[in-house]
Each structure stands twice: as C-alpha cells, then as structure tokens.
PDBQT receptor file of N, H, CA, C and O in Angstrom, charges set to zero:
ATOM      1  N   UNK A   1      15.148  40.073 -16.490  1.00  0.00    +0.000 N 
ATOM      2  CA  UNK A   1      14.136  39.421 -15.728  1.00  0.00    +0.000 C 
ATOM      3  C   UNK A   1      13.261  40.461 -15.043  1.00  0.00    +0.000 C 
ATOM      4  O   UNK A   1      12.039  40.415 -14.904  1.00  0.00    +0.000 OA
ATOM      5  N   UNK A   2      14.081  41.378 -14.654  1.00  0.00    +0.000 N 
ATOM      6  H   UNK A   2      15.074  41.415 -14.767  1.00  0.00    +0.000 HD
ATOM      7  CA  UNK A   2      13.129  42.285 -13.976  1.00  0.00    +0.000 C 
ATOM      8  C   UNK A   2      12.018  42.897 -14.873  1.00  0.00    +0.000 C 
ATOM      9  O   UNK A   2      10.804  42.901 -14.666  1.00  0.00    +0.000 OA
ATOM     10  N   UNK A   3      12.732  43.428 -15.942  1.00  0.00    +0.000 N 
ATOM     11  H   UNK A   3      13.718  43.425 -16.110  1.00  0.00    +0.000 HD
ATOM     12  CA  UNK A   3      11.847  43.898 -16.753  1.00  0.00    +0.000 C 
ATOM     13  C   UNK A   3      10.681  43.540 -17.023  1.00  0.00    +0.000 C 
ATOM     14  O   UNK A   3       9.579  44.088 -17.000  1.00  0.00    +0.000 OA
ATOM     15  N   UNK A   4      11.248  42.072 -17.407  1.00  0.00    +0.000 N 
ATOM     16  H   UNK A   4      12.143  41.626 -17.426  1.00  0.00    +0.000 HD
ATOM     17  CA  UNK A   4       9.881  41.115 -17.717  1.00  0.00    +0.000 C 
ATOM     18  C   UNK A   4       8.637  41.216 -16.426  1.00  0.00    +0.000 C 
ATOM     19  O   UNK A   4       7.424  41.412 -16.501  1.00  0.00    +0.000 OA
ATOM     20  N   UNK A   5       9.475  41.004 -15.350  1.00  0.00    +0.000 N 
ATOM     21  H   UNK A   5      10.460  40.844 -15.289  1.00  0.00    +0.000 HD
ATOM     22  CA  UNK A   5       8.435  41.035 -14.319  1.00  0.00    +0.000 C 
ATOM     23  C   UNK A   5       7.532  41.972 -14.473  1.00  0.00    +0.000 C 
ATOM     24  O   UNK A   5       6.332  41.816 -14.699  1.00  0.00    +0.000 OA
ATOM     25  N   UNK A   6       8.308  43.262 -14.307  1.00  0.00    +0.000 N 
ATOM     26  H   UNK A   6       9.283  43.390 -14.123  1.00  0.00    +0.000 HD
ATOM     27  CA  UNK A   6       7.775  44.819 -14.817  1.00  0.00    +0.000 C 
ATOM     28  C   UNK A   6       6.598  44.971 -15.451  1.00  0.00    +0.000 C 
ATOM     29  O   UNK A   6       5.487  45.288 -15.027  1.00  0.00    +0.000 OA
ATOM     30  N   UNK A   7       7.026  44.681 -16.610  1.00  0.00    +0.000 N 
ATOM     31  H   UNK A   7       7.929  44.424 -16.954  1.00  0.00    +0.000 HD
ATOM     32  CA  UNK A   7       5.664  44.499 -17.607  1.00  0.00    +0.000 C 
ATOM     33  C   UNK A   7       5.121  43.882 -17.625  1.00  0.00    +0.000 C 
ATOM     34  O   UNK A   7       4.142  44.336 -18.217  1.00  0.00    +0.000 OA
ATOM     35  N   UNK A   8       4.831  42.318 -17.193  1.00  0.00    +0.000 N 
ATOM     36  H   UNK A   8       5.626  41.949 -16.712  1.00  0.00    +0.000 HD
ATOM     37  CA  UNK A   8       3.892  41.785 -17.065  1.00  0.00    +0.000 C 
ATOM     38  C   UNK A   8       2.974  42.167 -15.179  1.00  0.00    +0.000 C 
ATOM     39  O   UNK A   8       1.869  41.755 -14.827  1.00  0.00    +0.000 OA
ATOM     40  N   UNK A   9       3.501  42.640 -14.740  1.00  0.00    +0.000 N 
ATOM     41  H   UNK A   9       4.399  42.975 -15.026  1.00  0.00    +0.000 HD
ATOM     42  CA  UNK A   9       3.468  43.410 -13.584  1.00  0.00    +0.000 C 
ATOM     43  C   UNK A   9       3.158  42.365 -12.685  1.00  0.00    +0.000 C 
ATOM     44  O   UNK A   9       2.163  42.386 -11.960  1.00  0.00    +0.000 OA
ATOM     45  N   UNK A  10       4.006  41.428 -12.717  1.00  0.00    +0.000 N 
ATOM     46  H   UNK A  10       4.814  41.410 -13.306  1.00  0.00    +0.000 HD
ATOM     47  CA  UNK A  10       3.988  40.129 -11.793  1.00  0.00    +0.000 C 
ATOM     48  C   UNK A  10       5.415  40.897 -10.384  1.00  0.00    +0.000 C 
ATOM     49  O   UNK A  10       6.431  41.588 -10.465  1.00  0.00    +0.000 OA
ATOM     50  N   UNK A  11       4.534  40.139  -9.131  1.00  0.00    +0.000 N 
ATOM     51  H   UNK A  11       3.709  39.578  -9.065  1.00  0.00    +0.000 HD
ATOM     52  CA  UNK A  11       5.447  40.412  -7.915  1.00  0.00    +0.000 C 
ATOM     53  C   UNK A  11       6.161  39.185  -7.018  1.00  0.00    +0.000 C 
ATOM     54  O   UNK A  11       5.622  38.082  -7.111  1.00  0.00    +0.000 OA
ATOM     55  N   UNK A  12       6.911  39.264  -6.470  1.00  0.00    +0.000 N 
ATOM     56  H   UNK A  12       7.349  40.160  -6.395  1.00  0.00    +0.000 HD
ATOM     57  CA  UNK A  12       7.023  37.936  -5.253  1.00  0.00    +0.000 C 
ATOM     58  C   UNK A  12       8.363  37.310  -6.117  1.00  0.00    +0.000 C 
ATOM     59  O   UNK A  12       9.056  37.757  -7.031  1.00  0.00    +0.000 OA
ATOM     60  N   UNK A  13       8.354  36.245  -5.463  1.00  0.00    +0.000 N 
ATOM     61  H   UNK A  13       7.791  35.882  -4.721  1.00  0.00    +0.000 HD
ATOM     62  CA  UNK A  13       9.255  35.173  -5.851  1.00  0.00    +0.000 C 
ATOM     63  C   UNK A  13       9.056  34.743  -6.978  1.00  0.00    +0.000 C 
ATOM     64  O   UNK A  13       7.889  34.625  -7.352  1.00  0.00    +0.000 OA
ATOM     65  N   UNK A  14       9.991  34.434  -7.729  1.00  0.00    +0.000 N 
ATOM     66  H   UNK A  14      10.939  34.529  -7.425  1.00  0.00    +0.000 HD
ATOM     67  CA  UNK A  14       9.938  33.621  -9.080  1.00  0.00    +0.000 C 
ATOM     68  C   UNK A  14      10.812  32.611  -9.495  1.00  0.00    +0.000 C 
ATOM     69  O   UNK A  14      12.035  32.724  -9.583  1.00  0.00    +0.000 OA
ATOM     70  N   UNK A  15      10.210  31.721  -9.721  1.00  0.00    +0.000 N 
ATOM     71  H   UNK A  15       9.217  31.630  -9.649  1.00  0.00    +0.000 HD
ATOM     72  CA  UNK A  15      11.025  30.073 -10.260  1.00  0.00    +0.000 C 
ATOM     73  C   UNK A  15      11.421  30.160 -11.541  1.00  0.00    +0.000 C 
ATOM     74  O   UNK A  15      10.567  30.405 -12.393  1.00  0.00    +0.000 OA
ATOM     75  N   UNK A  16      12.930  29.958 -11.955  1.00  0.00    +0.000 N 
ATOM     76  H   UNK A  16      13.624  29.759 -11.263  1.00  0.00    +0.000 HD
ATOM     77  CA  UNK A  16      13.105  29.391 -12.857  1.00  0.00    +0.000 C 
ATOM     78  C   UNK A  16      14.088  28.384 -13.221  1.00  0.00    +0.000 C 
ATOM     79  O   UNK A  16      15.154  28.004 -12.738  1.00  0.00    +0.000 OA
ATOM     80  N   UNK A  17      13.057  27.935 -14.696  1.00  0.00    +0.000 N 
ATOM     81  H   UNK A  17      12.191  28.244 -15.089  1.00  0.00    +0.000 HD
ATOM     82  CA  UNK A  17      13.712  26.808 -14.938  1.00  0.00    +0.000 C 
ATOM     83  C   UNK A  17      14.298  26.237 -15.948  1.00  0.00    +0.000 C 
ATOM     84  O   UNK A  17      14.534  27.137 -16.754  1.00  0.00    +0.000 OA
ATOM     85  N   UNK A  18      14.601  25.407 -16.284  1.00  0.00    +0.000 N 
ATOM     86  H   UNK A  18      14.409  24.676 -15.629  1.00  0.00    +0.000 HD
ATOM     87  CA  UNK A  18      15.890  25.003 -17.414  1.00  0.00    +0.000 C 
ATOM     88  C   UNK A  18      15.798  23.545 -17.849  1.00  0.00    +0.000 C 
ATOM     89  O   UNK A  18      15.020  22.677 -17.452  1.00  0.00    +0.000 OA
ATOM     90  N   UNK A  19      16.505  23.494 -18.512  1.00  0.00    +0.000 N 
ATOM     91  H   UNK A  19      17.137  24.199 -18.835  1.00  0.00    +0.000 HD
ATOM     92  CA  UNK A  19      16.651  21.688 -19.034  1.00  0.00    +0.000 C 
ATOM     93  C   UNK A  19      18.043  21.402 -19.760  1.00  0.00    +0.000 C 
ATOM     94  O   UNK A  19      18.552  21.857 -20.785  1.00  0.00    +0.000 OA
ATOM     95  N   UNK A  20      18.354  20.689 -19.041  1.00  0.00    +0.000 N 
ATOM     96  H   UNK A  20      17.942  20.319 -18.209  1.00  0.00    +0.000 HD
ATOM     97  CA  UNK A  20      19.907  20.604 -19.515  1.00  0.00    +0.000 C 
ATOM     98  C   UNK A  20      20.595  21.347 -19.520  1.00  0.00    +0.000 C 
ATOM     99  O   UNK A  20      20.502  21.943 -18.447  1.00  0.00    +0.000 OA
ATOM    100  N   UNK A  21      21.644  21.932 -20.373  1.00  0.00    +0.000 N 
ATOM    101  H   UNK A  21      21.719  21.448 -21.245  1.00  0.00    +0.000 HD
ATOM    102  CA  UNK A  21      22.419  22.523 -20.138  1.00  0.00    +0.000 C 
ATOM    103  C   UNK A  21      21.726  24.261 -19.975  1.00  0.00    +0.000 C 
ATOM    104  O   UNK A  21      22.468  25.152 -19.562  1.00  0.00    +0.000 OA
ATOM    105  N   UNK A  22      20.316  24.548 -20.337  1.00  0.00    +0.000 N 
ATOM    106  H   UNK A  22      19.713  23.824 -20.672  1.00  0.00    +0.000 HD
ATOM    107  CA  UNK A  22      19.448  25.149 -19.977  1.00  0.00    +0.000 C 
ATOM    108  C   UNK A  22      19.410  25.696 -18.939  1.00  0.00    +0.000 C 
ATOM    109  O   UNK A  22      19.447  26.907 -18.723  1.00  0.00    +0.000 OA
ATOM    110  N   UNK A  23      19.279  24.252 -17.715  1.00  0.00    +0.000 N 
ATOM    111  H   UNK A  23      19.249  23.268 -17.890  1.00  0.00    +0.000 HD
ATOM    112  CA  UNK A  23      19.200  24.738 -16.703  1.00  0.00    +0.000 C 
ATOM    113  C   UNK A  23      20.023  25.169 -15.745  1.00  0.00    +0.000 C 
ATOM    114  O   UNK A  23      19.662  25.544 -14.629  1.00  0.00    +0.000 OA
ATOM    115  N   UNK A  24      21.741  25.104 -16.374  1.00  0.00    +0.000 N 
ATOM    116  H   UNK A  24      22.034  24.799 -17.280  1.00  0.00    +0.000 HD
ATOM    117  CA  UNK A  24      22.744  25.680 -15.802  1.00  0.00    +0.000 C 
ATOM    118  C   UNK A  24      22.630  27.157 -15.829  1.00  0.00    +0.000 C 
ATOM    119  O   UNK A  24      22.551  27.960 -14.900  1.00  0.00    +0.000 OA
ATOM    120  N   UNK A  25      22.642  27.375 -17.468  1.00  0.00    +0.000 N 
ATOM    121  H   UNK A  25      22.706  26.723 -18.223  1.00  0.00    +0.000 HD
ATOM    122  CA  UNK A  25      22.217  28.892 -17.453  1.00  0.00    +0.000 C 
ATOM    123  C   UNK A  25      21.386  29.973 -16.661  1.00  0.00    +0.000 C 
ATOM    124  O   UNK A  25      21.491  31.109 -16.198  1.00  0.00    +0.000 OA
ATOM    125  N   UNK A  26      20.335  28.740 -16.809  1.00  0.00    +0.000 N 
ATOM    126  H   UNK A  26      20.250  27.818 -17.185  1.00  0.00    +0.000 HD
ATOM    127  CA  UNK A  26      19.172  29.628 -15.682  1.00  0.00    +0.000 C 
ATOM    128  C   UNK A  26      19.362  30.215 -14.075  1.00  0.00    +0.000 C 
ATOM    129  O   UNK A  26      19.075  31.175 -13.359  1.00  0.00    +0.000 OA
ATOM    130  N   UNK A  27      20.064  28.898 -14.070  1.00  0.00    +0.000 N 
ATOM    131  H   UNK A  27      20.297  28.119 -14.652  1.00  0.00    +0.000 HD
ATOM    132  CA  UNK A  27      20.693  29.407 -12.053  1.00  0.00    +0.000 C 
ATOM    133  C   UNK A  27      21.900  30.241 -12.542  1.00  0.00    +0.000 C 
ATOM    134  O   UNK A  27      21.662  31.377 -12.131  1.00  0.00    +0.000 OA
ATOM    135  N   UNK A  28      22.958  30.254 -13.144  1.00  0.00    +0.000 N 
ATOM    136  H   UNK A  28      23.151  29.331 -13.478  1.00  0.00    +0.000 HD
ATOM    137  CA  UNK A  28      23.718  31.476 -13.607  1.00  0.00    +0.000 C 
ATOM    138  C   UNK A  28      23.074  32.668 -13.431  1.00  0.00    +0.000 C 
ATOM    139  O   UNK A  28      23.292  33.350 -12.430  1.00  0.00    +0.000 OA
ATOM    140  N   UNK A  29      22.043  33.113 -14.579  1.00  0.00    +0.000 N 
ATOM    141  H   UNK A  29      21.867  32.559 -15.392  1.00  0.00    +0.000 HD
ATOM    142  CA  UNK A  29      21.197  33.864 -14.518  1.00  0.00    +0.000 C 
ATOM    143  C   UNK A  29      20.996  34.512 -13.155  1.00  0.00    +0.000 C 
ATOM    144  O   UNK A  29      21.442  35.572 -12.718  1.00  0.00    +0.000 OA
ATOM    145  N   UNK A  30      20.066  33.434 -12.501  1.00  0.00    +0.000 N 
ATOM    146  H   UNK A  30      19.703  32.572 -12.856  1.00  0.00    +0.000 HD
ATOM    147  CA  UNK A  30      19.238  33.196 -11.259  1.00  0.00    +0.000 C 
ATOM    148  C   UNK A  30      20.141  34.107 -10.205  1.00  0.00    +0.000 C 
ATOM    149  O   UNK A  30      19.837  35.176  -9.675  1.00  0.00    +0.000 OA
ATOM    150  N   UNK A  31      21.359  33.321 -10.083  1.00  0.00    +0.000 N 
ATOM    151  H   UNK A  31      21.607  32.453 -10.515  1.00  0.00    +0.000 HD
ATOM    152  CA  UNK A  31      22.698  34.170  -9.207  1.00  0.00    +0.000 C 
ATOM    153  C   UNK A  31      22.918  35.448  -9.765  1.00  0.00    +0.000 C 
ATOM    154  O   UNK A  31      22.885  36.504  -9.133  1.00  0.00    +0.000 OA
ATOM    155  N   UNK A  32      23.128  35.326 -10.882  1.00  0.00    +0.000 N 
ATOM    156  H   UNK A  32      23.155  34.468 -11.396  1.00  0.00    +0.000 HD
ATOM    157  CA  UNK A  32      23.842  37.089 -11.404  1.00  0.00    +0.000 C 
ATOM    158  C   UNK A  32      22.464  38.261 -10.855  1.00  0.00    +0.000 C 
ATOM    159  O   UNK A  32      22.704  39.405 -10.471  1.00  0.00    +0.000 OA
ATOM    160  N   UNK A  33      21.143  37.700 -10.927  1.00  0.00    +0.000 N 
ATOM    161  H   UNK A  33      20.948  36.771 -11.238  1.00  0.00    +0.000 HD
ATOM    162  CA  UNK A  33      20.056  38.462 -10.574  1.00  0.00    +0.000 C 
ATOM    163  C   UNK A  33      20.113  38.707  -9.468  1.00  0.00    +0.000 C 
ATOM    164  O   UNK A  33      19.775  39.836  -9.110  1.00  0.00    +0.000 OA
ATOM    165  N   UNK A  34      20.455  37.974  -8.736  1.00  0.00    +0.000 N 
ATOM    166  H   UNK A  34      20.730  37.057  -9.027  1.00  0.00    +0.000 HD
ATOM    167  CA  UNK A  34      20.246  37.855  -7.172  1.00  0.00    +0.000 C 
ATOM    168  C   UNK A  34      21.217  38.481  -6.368  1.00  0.00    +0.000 C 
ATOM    169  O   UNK A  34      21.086  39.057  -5.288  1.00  0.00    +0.000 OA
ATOM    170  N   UNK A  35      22.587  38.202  -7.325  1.00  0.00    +0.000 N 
ATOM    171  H   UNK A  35      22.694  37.733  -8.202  1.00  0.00    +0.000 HD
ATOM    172  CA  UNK A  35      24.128  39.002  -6.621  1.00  0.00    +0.000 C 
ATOM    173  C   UNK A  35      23.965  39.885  -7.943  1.00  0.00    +0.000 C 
ATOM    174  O   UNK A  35      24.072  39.311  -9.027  1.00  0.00    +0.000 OA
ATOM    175  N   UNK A  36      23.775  40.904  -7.908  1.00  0.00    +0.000 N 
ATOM    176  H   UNK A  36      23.688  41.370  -7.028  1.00  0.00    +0.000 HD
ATOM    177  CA  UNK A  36      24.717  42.086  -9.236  1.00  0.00    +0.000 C 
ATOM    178  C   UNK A  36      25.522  42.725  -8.833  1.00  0.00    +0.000 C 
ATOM    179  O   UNK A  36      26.328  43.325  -9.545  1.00  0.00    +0.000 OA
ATOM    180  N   UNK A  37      25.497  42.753  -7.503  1.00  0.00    +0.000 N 
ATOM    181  H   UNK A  37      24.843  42.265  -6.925  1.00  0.00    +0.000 HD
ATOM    182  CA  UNK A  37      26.254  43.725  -6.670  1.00  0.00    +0.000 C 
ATOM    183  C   UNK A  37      28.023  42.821  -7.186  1.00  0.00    +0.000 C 
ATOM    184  O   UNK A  37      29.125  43.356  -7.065  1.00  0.00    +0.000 OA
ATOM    185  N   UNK A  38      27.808  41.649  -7.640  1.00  0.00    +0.000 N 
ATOM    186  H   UNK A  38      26.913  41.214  -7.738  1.00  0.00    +0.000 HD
ATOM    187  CA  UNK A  38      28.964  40.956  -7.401  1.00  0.00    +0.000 C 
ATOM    188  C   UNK A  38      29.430  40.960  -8.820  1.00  0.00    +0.000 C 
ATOM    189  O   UNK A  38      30.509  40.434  -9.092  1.00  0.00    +0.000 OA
ATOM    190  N   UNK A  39      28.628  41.564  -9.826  1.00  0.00    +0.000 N 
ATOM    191  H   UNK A  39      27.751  41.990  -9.605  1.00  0.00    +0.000 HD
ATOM    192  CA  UNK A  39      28.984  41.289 -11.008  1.00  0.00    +0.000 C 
ATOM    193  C   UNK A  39      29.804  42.758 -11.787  1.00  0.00    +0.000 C 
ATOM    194  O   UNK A  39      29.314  43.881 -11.671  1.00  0.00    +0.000 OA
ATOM    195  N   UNK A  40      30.544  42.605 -12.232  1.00  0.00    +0.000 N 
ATOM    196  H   UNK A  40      30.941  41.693 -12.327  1.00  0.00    +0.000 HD
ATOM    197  CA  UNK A  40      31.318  43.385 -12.809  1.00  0.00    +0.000 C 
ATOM    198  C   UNK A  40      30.419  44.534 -14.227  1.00  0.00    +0.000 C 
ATOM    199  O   UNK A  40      29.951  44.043 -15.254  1.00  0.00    +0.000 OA
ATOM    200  N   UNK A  41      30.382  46.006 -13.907  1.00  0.00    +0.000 N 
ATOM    201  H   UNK A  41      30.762  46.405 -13.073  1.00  0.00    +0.000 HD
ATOM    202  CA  UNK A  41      29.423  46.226 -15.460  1.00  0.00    +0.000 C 
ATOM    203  C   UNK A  41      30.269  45.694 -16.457  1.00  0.00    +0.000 C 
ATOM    204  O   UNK A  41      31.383  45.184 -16.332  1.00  0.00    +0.000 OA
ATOM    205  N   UNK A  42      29.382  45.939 -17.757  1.00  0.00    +0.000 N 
ATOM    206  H   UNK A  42      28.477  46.352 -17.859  1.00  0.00    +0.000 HD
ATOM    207  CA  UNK A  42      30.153  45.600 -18.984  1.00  0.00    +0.000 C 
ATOM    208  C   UNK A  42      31.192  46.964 -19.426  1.00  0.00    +0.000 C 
ATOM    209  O   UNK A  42      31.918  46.891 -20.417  1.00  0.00    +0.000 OA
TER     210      UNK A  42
C-alpha cells in the first residue's frame, strides 16, 4: 500500500474498501498496515 501511495505520490488518509469477503481482507490488510510493528517478518 505504501508503495502504491509512493508512486502515485498520493498523501493523508486513505479508505479502503472491499465487498464481501473482500472486504474482510481489506481491514486485515488495513490492520497489518497500521500495526506491523505487531506482525511477525516472514
């Protein structure tokens, strides 16, 4: 996500979103972005 931000050289807050089981992923996502500190490397 960051990346993306990066290169498109967008700043601030960002929404995302999902659909169905979509949108579980996305807040997954959303959290793992937000906590990494909490996430284990690979």
């Amino acid at each position: 996500m960051r990346g993306i931000l990066n290169t498109l050289n967008l700043s601030g807050p960002v929404a995302v979103a999902g659909h169905d089981i979509g949108s579980m992923v996305a807040f997954a996502f959303a959290w793992a972005t937000a906590n990494d500190e909490d996430i284990s490397p690979p």
